[in-house]
Each structure stands twice: as C-alpha cells, then as structure tokens.
XYZ file of C-alpha atoms in Angstrom:
233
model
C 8.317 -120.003 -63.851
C 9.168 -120.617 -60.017
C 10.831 -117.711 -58.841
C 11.059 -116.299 -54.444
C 11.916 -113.724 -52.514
C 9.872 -110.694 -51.111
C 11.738 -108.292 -53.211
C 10.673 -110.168 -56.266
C 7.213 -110.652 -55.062
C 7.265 -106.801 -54.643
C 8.146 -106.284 -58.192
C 5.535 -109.204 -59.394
C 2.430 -106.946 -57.681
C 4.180 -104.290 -60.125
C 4.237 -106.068 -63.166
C 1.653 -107.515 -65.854
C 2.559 -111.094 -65.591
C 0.134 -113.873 -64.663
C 0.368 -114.815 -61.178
C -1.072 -118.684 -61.061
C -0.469 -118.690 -57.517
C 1.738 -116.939 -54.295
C 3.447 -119.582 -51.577
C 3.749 -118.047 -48.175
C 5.893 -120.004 -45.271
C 3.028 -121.008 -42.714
C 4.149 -118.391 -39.788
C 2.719 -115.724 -41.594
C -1.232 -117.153 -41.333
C -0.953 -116.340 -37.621
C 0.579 -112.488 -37.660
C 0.018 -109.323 -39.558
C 1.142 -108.991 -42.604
C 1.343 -106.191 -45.011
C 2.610 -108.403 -47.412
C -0.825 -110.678 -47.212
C -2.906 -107.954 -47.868
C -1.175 -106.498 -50.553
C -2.048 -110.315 -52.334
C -5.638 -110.057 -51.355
C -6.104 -106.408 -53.014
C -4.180 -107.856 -56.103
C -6.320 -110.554 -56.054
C -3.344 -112.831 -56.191
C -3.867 -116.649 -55.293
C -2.202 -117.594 -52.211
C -1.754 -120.053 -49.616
C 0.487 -120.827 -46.666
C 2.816 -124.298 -46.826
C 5.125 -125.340 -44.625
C 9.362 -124.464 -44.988
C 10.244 -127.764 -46.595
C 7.911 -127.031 -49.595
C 8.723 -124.077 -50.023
C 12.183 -124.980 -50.280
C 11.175 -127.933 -52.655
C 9.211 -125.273 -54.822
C 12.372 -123.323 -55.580
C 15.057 -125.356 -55.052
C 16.274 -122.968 -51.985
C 16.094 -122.647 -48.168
C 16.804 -119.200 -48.368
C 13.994 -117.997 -50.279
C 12.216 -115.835 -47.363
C 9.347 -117.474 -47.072
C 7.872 -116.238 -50.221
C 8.023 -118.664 -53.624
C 5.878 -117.801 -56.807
C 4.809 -119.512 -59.533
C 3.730 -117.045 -62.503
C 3.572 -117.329 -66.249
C 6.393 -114.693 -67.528
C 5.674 -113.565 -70.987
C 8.063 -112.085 -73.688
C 6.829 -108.561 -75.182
C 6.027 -108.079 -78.506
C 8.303 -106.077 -80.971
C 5.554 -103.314 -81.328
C 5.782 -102.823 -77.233
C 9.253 -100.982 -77.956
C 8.978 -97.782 -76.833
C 10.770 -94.777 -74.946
C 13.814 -92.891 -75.168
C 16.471 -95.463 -74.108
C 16.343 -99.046 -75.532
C 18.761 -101.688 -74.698
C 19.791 -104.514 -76.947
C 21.979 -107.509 -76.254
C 23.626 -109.307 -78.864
C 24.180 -112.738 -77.226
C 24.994 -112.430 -73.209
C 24.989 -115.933 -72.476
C 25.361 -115.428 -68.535
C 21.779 -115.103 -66.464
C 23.633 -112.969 -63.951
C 24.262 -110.886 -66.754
C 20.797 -110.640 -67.858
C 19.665 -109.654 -64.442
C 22.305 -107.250 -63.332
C 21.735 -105.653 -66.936
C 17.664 -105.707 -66.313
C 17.686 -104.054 -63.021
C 20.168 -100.952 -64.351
C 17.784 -100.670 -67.494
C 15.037 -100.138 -64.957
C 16.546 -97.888 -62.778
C 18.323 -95.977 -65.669
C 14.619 -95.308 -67.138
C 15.178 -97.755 -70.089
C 11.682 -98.498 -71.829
C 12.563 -102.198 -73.178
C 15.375 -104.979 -73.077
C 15.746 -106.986 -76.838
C 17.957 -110.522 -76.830
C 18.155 -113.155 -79.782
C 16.461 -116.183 -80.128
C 19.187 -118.311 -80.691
C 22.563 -118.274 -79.034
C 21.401 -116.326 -76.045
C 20.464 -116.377 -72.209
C 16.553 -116.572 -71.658
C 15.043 -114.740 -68.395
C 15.209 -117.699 -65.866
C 14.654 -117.330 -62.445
C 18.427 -117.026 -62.158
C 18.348 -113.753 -63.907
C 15.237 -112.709 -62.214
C 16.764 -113.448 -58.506
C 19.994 -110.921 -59.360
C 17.698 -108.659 -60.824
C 15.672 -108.410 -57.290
C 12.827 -108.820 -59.294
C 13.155 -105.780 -61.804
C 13.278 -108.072 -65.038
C 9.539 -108.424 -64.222
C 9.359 -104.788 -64.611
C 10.391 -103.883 -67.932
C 9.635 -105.388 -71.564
C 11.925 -107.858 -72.948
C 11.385 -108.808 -76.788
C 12.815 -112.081 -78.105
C 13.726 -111.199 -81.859
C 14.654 -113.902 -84.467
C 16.843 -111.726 -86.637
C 18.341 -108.749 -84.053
C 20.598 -106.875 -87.322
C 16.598 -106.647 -88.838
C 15.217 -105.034 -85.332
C 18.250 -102.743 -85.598
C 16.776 -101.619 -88.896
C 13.166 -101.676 -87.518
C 14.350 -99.283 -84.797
C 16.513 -96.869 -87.489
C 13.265 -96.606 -89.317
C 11.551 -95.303 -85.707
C 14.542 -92.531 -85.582
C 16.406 -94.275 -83.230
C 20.223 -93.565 -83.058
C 21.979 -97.048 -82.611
C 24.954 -96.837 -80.494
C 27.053 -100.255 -80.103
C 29.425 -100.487 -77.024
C 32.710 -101.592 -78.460
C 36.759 -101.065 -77.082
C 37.561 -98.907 -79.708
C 34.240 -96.498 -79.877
C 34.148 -93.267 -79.030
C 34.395 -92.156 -75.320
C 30.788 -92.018 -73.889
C 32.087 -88.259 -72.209
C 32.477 -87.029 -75.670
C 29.215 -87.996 -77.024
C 26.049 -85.595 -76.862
C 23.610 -88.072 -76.819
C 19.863 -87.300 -78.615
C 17.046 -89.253 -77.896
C 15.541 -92.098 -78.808
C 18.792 -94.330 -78.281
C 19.559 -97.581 -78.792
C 21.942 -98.951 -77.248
C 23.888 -102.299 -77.699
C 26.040 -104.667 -75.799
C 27.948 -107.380 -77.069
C 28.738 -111.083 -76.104
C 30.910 -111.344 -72.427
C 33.534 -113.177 -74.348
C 33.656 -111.867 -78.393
C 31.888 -108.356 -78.018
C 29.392 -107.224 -80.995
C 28.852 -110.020 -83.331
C 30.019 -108.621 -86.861
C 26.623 -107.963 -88.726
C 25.256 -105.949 -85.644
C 28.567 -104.060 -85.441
C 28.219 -102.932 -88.669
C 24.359 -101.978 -88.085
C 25.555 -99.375 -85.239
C 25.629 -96.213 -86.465
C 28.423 -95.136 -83.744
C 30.144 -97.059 -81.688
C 31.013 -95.764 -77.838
C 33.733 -96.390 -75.612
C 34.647 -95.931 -71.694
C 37.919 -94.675 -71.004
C 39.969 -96.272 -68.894
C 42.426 -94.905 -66.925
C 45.182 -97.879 -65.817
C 46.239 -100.999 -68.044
C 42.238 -102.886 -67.434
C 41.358 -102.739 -71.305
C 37.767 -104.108 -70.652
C 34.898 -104.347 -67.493
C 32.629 -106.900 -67.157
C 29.302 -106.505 -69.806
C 26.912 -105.483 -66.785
C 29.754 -102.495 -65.289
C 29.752 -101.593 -68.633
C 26.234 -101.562 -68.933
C 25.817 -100.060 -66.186
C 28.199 -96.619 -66.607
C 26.720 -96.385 -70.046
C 23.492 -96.665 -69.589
C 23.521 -94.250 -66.467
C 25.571 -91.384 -68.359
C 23.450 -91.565 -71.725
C 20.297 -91.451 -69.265
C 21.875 -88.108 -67.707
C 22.513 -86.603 -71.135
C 19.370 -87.509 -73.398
C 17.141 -85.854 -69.676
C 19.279 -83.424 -69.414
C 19.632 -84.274 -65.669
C 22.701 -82.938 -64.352
C-alpha cells in the first residue's frame, strides 16, 4: 500500500506494519532533518527521489515530500481487546473509515471490526483522512460480523447498536467492555446485527435534522461512552 504525508509517516514509526521502504523529496539529503533520523533509528529503508516521482508514487503533488510504501496487515479476531470496541456493519465510504479510525484512536478504542463482503477496505484514501491513525489501531476483517457479535457476548461485552430510535446516549450508564456498532451511511444496521445488539442508543436531536452523518455520529458516541465507562468527567 502507497500511502504520504508526514503525519502518516509519523503514525507508520508508531505502528507494527512492514515498512518495505520510505520516499523522501531530494531537498531533504542536503539539510537536517529530524524526520531522517527518526527512519535511521527505526531502521526504516529510505531514499531521496526527485518531486515528479514522488508524485508518480502516490498519485499526488501534494504529498509533502514524504510517500511510503508498507505492507498493511488486517488483525486477527483474537487481537480484540480493551474496553471500547467499534464495529461497522457495512460503511461503504473510505472517508468514513478514516474519520471513524482516527476518533476510535483518540477516544481510546482498542480495535475497529468491518465485513468481508459489502464493505470499504482500509485504502490509502481512508488512511490519508485518518492522518495516519488507521495505522494505529487493530482492524479485523470478519466473514460473518452477527457471529463476532456473539464471539464478543461470550467475552462479556455489552453490544450497543447506534440506531434513530435507541435510547439517548445521556441516559445510558455505560459498563465496560462495550461494543459498539454503526450501521451502513445509507440503510443503518443491517437486520441480523440489529437484532444481535443487546440495546440500541440514540443522540437526541434538538431541531427537525433526524440523522448526522455515520462519522459525527461516531464521533459524539464514541467520545461520551469513553467519558462514562473511565469515569472521566
């Protein structure tokens, strides 16, 4: 996977994915650069190319001088861990995916599940709007999500689904672990993992909007059951 940026290359030194090599714009050889030797104590491959290639690498001028090529891996089901779990049920939009990633990060989430079938993949796309972050945190590709619902039920998670008519998230006392799902940006919770929820959550809305886009929605969610389940206040 080709993905650029220095924010992203900042989350790649944080990760666990294979770097195969790091493309710097040819101006750096010649200055300092705290960015060169944080490769070099990584041990990350690197060389310097001109602007053109760069721009051929990713497919954009405006990639900062920094492109990388690195092998991204999907986690294993058994790598789902932690007290906040997020599950999509077939986002189809990369920006999506990305905007989602980079809450679940900074909301303390511990893994990101999608479908197989019928769903976005992490592309560099999704990495870009994710500055990176979907590097940081697992994401498990399941074959069967209502059966990883189940899997998780059996851990003693509490599966929350976010749905229209739910409860209203400022009502609810969460209790860790939580998982938490979000549906499709078009038709919501698909009907099997509806029914798989054990509770389904709501945000209130206070004018005649009856919906937010899937990442907002993510987003307040995520942030609020994060505050509750830590006890931060």
């Amino acid at each position: 996977m080709i993905v650029y940026g220095r924010n992203v290359l900042e989350e790649v030194l944080k990760s666990h994915h294979l770097v195969r090599k790091v493309y710097l714009r040819a101006d750096e050889r010649n200055k300092p650069s705290s960015l060169v030797e944080k490769l070099k104590k990584a041990n990350f491959p690197f060389t310097f190319v001109s602007s053109r290639k760069l721009a051929e690498l990713c497919g954009e001028e405006k990639n900062q001088g920094v492109v990388i090529d690195l092998e991204f891996k999907y986690a294993d089901e058994s790598e789902i861990k932690g007290d906040l779990v997020v599950l999509l049920d077939h986002i189809n939009d990369p920006h999506n995916l990305g905007a989602i990633a980079r809450t679940a990060v900074a909301a303390g989430a511990g893994a990101i599940v999608i479908p197989k079938d019928r769903s976005v993949d992490v592309t560099p796309s999704a990495v870009k709007v994710s500055a990176g972050a979907l590097l940081r945190i697992p994401v498990v590709k399941v074959t069967n999500l209502p059966r990883t619902i189940d899997n998780l039920k059996e851990k003693g998670y509490w599966i929350y689904g976010a749905d229209m008519e739910g409860t209203s998230i400022y009502e609810e006392d969460f209790q860790p672990p939580v998982g938490l799902v979000f549906g499709n940006e078009g038709e919501g919770l698909s009907r099997l993992v509806k029914q798989k929820c054990d509770q389904l959550i709501a945000i209130p809305m206070y004018s005649d909007i009856d919906s937010l886009n899937v990442s907002v929605s993510a987003g307040i969610i995520m942030f609020e059951i994060a505050r509750k389940i830590r006890r931060v206040e």
